[in-house]
Short mmCIF file of C-alpha atoms in Angstrom, two decimals:
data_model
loop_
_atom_site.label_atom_id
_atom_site.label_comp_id
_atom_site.label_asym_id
_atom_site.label_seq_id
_atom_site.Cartn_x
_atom_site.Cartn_y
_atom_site.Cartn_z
CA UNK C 1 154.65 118.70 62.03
CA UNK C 2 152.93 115.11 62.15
CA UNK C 3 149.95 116.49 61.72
CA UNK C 4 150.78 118.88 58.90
CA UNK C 5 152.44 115.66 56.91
CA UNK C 6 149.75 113.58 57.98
CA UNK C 7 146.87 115.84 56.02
CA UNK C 8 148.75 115.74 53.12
CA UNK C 9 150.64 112.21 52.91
CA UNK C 10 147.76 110.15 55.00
CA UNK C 11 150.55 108.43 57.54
CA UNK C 12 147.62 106.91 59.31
CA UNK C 13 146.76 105.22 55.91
CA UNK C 14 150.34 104.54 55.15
CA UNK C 15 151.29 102.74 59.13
CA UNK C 16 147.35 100.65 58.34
CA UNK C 17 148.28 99.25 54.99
CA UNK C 18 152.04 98.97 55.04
CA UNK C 19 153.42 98.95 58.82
CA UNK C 20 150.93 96.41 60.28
CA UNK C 21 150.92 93.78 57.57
CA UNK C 22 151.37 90.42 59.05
CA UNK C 23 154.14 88.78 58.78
CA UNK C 24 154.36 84.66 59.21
CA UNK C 25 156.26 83.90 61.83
CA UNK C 26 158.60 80.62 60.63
CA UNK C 27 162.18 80.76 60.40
CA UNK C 28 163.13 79.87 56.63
CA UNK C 29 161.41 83.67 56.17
CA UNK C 30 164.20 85.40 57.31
CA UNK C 31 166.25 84.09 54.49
CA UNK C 32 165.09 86.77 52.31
CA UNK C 33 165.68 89.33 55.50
CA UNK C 34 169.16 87.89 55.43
CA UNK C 35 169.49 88.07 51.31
CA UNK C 36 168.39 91.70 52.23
CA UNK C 37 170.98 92.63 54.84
CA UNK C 38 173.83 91.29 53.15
CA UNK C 39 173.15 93.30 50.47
CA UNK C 40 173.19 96.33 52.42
CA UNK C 41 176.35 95.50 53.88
CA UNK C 42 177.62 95.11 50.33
CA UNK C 43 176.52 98.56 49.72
CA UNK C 44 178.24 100.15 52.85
CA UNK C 45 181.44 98.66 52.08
CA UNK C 46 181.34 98.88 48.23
CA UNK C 47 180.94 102.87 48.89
CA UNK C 48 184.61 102.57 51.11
CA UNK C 49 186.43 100.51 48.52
CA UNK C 50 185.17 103.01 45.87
CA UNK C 51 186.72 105.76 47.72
CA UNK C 52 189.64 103.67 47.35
CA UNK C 53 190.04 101.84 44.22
CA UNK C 54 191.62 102.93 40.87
CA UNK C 55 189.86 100.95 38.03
CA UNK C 56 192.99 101.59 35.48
CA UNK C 57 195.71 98.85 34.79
CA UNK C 58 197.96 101.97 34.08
CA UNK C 59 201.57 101.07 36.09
CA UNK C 60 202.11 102.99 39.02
CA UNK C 61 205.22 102.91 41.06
CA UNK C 62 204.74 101.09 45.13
CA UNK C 63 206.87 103.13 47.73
CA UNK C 64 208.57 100.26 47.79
CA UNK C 65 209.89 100.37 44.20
CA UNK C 66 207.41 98.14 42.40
CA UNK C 67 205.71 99.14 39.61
CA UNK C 68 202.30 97.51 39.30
CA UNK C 69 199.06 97.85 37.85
CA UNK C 70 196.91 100.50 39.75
CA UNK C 71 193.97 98.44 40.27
CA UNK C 72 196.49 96.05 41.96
CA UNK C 73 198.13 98.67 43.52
CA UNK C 74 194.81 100.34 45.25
CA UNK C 75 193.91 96.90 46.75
CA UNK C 76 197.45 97.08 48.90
CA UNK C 77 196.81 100.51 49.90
CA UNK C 78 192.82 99.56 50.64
CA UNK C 79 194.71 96.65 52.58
CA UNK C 80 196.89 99.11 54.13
CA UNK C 81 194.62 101.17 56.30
CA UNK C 82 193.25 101.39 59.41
CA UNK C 83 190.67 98.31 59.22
CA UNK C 84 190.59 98.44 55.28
CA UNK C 85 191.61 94.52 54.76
CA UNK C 86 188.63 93.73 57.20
CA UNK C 87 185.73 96.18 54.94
CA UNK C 88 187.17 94.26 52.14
CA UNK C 89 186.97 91.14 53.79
CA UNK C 90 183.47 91.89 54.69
CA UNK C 91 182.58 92.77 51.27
CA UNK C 92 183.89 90.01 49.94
CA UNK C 93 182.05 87.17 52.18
CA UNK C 94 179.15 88.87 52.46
CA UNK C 95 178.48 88.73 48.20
CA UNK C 96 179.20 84.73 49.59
CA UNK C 97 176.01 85.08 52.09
CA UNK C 98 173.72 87.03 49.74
CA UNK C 99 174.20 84.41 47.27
CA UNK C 100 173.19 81.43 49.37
CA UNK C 101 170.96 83.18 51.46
CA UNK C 102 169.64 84.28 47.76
CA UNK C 103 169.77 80.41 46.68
CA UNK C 104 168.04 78.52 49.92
CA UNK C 105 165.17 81.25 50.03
CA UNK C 106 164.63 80.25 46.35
CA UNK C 107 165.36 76.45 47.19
CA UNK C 108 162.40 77.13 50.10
CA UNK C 109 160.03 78.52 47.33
CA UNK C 110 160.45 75.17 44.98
CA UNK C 111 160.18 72.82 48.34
CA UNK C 112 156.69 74.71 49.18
CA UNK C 113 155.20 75.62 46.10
CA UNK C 114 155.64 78.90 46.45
CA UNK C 115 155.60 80.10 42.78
CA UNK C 116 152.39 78.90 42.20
CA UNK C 117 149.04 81.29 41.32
CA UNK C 118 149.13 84.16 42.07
CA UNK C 119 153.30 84.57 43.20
CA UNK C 120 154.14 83.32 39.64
CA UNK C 121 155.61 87.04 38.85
CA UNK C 122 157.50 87.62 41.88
CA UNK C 123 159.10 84.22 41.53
CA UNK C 124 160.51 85.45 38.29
CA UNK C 125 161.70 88.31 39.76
CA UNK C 126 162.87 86.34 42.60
CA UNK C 127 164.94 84.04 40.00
CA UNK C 128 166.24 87.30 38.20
CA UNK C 129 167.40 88.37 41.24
CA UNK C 130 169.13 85.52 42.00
CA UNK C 131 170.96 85.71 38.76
CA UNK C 132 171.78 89.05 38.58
CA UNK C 133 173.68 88.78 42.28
CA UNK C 134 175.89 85.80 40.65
CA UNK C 135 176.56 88.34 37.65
CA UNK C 136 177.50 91.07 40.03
CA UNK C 137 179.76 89.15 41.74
CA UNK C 138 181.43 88.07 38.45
CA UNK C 139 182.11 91.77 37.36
CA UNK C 140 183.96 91.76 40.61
CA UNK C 141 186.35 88.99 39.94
CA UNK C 142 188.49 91.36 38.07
CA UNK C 143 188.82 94.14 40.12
CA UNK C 144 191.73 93.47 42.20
CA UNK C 145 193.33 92.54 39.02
CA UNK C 146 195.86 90.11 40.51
CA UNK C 147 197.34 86.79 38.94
CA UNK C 148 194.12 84.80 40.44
CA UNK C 149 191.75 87.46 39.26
CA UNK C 150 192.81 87.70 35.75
CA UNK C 151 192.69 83.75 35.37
CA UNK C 152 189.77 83.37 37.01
CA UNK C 153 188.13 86.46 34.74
CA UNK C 154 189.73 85.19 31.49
CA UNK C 155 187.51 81.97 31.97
CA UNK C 156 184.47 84.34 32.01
CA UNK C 157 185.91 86.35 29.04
CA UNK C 158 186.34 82.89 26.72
CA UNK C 159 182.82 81.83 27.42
CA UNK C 160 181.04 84.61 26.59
CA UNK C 161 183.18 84.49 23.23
CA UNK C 162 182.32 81.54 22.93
CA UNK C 163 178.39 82.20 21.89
CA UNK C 164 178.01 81.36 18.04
CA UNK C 165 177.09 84.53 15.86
CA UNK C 166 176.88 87.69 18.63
CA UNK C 167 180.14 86.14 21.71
CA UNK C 168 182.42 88.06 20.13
CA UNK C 169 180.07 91.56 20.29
CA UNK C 170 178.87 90.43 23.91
CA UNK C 171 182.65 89.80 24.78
CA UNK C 172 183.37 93.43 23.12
CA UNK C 173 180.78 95.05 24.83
CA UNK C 174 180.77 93.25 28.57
CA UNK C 175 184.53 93.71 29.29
CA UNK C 176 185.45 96.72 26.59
CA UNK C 177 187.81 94.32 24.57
CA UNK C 178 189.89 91.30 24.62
CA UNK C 179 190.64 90.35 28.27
CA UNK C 180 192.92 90.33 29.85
CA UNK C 181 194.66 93.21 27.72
CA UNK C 182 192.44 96.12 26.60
CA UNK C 183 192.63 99.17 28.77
CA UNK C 184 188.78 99.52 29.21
CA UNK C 185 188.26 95.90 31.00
CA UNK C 186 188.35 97.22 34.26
CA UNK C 187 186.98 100.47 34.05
CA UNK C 188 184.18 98.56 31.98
CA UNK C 189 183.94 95.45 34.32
CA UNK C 190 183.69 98.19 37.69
CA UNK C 191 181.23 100.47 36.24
CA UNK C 192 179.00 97.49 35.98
CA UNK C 193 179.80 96.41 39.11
CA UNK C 194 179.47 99.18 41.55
CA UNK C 195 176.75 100.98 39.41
CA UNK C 196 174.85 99.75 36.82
CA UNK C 197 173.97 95.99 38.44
CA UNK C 198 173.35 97.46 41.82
CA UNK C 199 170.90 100.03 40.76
CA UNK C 200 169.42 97.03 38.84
CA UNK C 201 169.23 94.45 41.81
CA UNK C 202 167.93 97.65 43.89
CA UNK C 203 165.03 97.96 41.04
CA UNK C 204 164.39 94.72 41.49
CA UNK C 205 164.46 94.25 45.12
CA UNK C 206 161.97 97.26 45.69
CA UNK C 207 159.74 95.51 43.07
CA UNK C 208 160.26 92.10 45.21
CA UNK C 209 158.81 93.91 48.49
CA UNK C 210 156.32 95.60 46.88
CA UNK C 211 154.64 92.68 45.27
CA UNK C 212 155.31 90.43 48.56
CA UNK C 213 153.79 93.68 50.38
CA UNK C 214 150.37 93.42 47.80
CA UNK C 215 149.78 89.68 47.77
CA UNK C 216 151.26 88.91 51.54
CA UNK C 217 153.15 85.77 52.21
CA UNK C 218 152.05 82.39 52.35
CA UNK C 219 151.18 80.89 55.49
CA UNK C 220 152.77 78.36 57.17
CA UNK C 221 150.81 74.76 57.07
CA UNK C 222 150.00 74.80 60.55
CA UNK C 223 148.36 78.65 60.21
CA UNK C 224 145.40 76.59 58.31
CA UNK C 225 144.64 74.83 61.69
CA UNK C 226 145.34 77.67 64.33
CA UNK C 227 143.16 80.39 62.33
CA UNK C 228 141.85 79.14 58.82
CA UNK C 229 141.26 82.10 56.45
CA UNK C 230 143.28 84.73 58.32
CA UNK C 231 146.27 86.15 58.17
CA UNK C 232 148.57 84.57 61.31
CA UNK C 233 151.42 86.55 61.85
CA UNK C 234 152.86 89.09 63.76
CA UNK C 235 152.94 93.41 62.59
CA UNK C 236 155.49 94.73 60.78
CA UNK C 237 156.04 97.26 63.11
CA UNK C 238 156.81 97.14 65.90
CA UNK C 239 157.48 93.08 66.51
CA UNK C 240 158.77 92.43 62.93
CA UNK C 241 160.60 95.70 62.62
CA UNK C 242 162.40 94.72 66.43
CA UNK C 243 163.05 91.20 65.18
CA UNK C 244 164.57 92.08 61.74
CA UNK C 245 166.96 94.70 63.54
CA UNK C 246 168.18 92.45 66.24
CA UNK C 247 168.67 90.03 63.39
CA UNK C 248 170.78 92.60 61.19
CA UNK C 249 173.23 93.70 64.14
CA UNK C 250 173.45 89.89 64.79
CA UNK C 251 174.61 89.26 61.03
CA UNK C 252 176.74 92.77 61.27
CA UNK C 253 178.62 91.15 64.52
CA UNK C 254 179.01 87.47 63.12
CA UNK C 255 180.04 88.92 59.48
CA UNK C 256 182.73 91.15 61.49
CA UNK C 257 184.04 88.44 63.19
CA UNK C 258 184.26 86.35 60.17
CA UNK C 259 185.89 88.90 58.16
CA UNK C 260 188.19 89.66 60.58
CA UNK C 261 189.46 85.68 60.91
CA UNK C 262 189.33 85.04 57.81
CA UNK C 263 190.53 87.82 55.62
CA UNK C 264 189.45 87.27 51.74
CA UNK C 265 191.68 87.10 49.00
CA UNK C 266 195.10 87.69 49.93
CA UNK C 267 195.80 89.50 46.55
CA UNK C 268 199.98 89.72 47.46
CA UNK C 269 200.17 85.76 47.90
CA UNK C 270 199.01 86.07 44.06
CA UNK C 271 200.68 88.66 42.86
CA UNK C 272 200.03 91.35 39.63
CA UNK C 273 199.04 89.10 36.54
CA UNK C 274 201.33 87.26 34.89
CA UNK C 275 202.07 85.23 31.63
CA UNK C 276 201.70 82.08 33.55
CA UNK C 277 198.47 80.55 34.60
CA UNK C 278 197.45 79.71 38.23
CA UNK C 279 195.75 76.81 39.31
CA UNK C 280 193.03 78.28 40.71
CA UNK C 281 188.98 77.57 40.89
CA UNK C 282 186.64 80.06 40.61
CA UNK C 283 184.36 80.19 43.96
CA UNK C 284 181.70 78.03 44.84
CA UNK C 285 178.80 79.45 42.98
CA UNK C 286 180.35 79.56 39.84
CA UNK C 287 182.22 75.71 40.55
CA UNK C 288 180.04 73.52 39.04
CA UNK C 289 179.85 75.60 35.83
CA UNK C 290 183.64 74.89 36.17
CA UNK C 291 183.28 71.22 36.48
CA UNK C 292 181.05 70.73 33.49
CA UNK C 293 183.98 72.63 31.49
CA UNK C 294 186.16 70.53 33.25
CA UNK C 295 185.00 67.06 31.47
CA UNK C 296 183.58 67.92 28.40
CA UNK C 297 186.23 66.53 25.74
CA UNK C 298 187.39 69.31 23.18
CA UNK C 299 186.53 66.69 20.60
CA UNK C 300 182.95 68.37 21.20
CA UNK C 301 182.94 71.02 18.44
CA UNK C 302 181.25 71.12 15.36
CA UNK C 303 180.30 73.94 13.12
CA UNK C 304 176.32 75.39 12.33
CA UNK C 305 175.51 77.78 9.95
CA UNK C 306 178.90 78.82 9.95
CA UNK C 307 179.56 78.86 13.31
CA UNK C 308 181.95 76.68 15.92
CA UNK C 309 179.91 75.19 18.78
CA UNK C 310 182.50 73.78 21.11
CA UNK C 311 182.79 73.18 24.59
CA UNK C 312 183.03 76.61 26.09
CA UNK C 313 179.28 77.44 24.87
CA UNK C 314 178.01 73.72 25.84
CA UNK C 315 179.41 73.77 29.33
CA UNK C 316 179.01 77.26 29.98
CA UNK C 317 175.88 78.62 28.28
CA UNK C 318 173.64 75.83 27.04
CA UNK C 319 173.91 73.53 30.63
CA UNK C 320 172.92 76.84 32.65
CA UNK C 321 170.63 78.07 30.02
CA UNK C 322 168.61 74.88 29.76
CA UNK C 323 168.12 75.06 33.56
CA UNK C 324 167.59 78.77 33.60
CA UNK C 325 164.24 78.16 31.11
CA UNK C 326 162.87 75.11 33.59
CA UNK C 327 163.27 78.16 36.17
CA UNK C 328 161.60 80.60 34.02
CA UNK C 329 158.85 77.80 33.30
CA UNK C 330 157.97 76.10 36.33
CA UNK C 331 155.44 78.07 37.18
CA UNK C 332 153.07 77.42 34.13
CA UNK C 333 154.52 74.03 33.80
CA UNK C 334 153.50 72.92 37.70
CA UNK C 335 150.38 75.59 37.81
CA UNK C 336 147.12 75.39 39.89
CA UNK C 337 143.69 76.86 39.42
CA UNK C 338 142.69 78.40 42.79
CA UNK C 339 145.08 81.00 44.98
CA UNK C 340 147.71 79.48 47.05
CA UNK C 341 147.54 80.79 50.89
CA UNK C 342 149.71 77.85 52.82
CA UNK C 343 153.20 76.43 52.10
CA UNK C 344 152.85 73.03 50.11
CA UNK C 345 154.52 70.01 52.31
CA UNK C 346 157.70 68.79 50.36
CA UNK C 347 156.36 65.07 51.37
CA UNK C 348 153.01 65.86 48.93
CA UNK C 349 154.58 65.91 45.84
CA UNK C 350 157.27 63.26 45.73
CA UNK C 351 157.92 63.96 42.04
CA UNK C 352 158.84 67.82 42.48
CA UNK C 353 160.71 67.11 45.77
CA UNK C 354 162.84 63.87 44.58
CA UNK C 355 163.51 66.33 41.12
CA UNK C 356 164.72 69.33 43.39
CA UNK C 357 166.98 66.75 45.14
CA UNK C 358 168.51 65.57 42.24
CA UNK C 359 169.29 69.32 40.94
CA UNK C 360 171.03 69.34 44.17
CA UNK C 361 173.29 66.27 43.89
CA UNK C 362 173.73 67.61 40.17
CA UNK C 363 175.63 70.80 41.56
CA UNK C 364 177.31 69.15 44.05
CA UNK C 365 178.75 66.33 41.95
CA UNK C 366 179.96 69.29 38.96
CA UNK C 367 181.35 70.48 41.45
CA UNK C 368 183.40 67.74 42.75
CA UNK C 369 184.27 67.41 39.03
CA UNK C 370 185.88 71.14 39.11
CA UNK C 371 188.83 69.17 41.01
CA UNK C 372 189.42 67.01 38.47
CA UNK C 373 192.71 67.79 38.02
CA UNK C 374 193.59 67.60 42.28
CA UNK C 375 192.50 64.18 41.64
CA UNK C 376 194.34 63.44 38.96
CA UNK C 377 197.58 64.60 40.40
CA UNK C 378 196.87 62.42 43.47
CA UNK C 379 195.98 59.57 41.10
CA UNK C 380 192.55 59.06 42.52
CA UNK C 381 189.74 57.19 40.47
CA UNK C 382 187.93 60.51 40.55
CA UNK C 383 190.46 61.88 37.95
CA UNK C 384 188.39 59.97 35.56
CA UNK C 385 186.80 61.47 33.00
CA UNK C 386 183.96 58.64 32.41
CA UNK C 387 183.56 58.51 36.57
CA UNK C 388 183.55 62.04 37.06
CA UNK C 389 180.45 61.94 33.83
CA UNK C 390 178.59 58.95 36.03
CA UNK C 391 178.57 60.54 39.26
CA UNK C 392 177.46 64.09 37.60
CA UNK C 393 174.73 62.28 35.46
CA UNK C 394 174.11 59.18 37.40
CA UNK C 395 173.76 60.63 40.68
CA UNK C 396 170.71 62.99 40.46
CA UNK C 397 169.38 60.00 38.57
CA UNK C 398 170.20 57.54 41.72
CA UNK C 399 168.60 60.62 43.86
CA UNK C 400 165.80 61.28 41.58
CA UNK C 401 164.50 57.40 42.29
CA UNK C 402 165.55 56.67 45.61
CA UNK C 403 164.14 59.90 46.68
CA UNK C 404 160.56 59.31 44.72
CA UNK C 405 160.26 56.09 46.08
CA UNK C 406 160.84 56.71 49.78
CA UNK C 407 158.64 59.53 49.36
CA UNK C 408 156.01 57.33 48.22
CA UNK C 409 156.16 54.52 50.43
CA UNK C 410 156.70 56.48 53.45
CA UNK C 411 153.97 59.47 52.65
CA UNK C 412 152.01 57.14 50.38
CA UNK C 413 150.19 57.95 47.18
CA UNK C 414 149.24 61.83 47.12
CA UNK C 415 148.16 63.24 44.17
CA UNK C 416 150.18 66.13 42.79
CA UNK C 417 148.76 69.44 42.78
#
């Protein structure tokens, strides 16, 4: 039977080119293994919950006499059996993991250069992928369709509206009407979710590989000294293959364990929506978005060609979209002339590193600022409005010079790339 496939499909060929490529053998790598994984796991349990889950806000009646929406109402019974809180669990922190695994591969990229001639095109897939997995994980806000999940949608929902000329057609046409309140939200918002955006990010993902798999990774800095010119690495198969599966049973088991302790989104502490408004945050990834909305004043509106620009499209599409196009840039902005083989050392090129830094600080202080009002019941200083605004744009500043100059002085004057 080998042989008969063999003669006609050219295995040998196949297990030379593809199954012993050389893989580097450092350990930021496996973030994109783990990006990978988590994604599968999202898969697995996605295709249980489906099984599941109603998308329809139409009431139905609880054996125990409530009558709640039947989104809401397939979450309890999802909850209800036999290890269904713990897939759902699972689900849920694992679209946590594949975002930051998702985020620190691409942080790894910036650090080394790694989007440089001739990777610039998988970067940008790279970056789309990255965004598309924070999308995905937005269409799933809604789904259990609980007090938190409508609140925490809605914020979504007024954003999008919020684009001059087309938000209220995007608005229309992303969550099938007004939200919360037209019928085809969720039946909109989980067709995205569990179909169209997955076969996208699995598009994308086999078009990751196979690029990777064509122009093979860069090398490690210390690969230049051991064996200038060559590939240093270990096969695919079997010593990759072996290392990647001991790695995905590990991140199975730990997941398990995690899901299992900490089970996600309690959707009865919250209860079916409401009329009145939670205080809740949306999760970490989408936070500092939050914060930004957060402190801009609504005295920031003012009309264009007809059209309201207020805070809602500052905070939540301009801010991301400005840094989205550096992304999208960077490349042929920070470019080089010959083919990169090795990793770039972070200490070379002061300037990009001390910059990256200061994105960094940048999230992490809008962020802090998406607990504005925690620190305003408290009656902390943070509460602020004009300290909240210096630590969000004075603190990547602070980084970006601080950072630059220790670079320099400690790594001396290297010339950027």
């Amino acid at each position: 039977m080998y042989k008969w496939l063999d003669e006609r499909l050219d295995l040998q060929g196949l297990y030379k080119k593809v199954f012993r490529k050389a893989f580097p053998v450092h350990h930021s790598f496996f973030l994109g293994e783990i990006t990978l994984f988590a994604f599968l796991v999202l898969i697995l349990t996605g295709i249980f919950l489906t099984l599941n889950y109603e998308p329809s806000i139409r009431e139905v009646k609880l054996p125990d006499g409530r009558t709640v929406p039947a989104a809401y109402g397939s979450i309890l019974y999802i909850d209800s059996l036999p290890f269904g809180a713990i897939i759902r669990s699972l689900h849920h922190w694992s679209a946590h993991v594949m975002i930051a695994a998702a985020f620190l591969h691409m942080l790894r990229i910036l650090l080394s250069g790694a989007y440089k001639k001739p990777r610039e095109l998988n970067y940008l897939v790279g970056l789309g992928l990255l965004g598309l997995s924070v999308v995905t994980a937005f269409t799933g806000y809604a789904l259990p369709y609980d007090n938190y999940a409508v609140t925490a949608t809605r914020i979504g929902y007024g954003i999008a509206n919020s684009i001059p000329w087309v938000g209220n057609a995007l608005a229309q046409i992303f969550f099938g009407g007004e939200f919360p309140g037209s019928e085809r939200s969720i039946p909109r918002l989980y067709s995205l979710h569990v179909l169209w955006l997955p076969l996208t990010l699995l598009a994308l993902i086999g078009l990751h590989l196979v690029i990777m798999l064509k122009q093979k990774h860069t090398q490690p800095r210390y690969a230049q000294k051991v064996a200038p010119g060559k590939i240093l690495g270990v096969p695919m198969y079997p010593q990759q293959t072996v290392m990647m599966g001991i790695l995905f049973a590990l991140y199975v088991g730990v997941m398990s364990f995690i899901a299992g302790a900490f089970l996600a989104h309690p959707v009865e502490a919250f209860g079916p929506p409401t009329p009145n408004t939670p205080a809740v945050k949306p999760d970490w990834y989408f936070l500092w978005i939050y914060g930004i909305l957060q402190i801009i004043p609504s005295s920031w509106e003012f009309r264009l060609f007809g059209a309201t620009i207020g805070p809602e499209f500052i905070g939540g599409v301009i801010v991301p979209g400005i840094l989205g196009l550096i992304g999208l840039l960077l490349p042929f902005l920070d470019a080089r002339k010959d083919k990169m083989r090795y990793m770039e050392l972070p200490s070379e090129h002061p300037v990009r590193t001390s910059l990256i830094l200061a994105l960094l600080v940048f999230f992490l202080m809008a962020s802090l600022a998406g607990y504005k009002i925690d620190f305003q019941q408290q009656g902390s200083l943070l509460g602020n409005n004009a300290v909240l605004w210096t630590l969000v744009l004075g603190g990547p500043l602070l980084t970006h010079l601080l950072s630059y100059t220790l670079l320099r002085v400690f790594y001396g004057k290297r010339a950027e790339a």
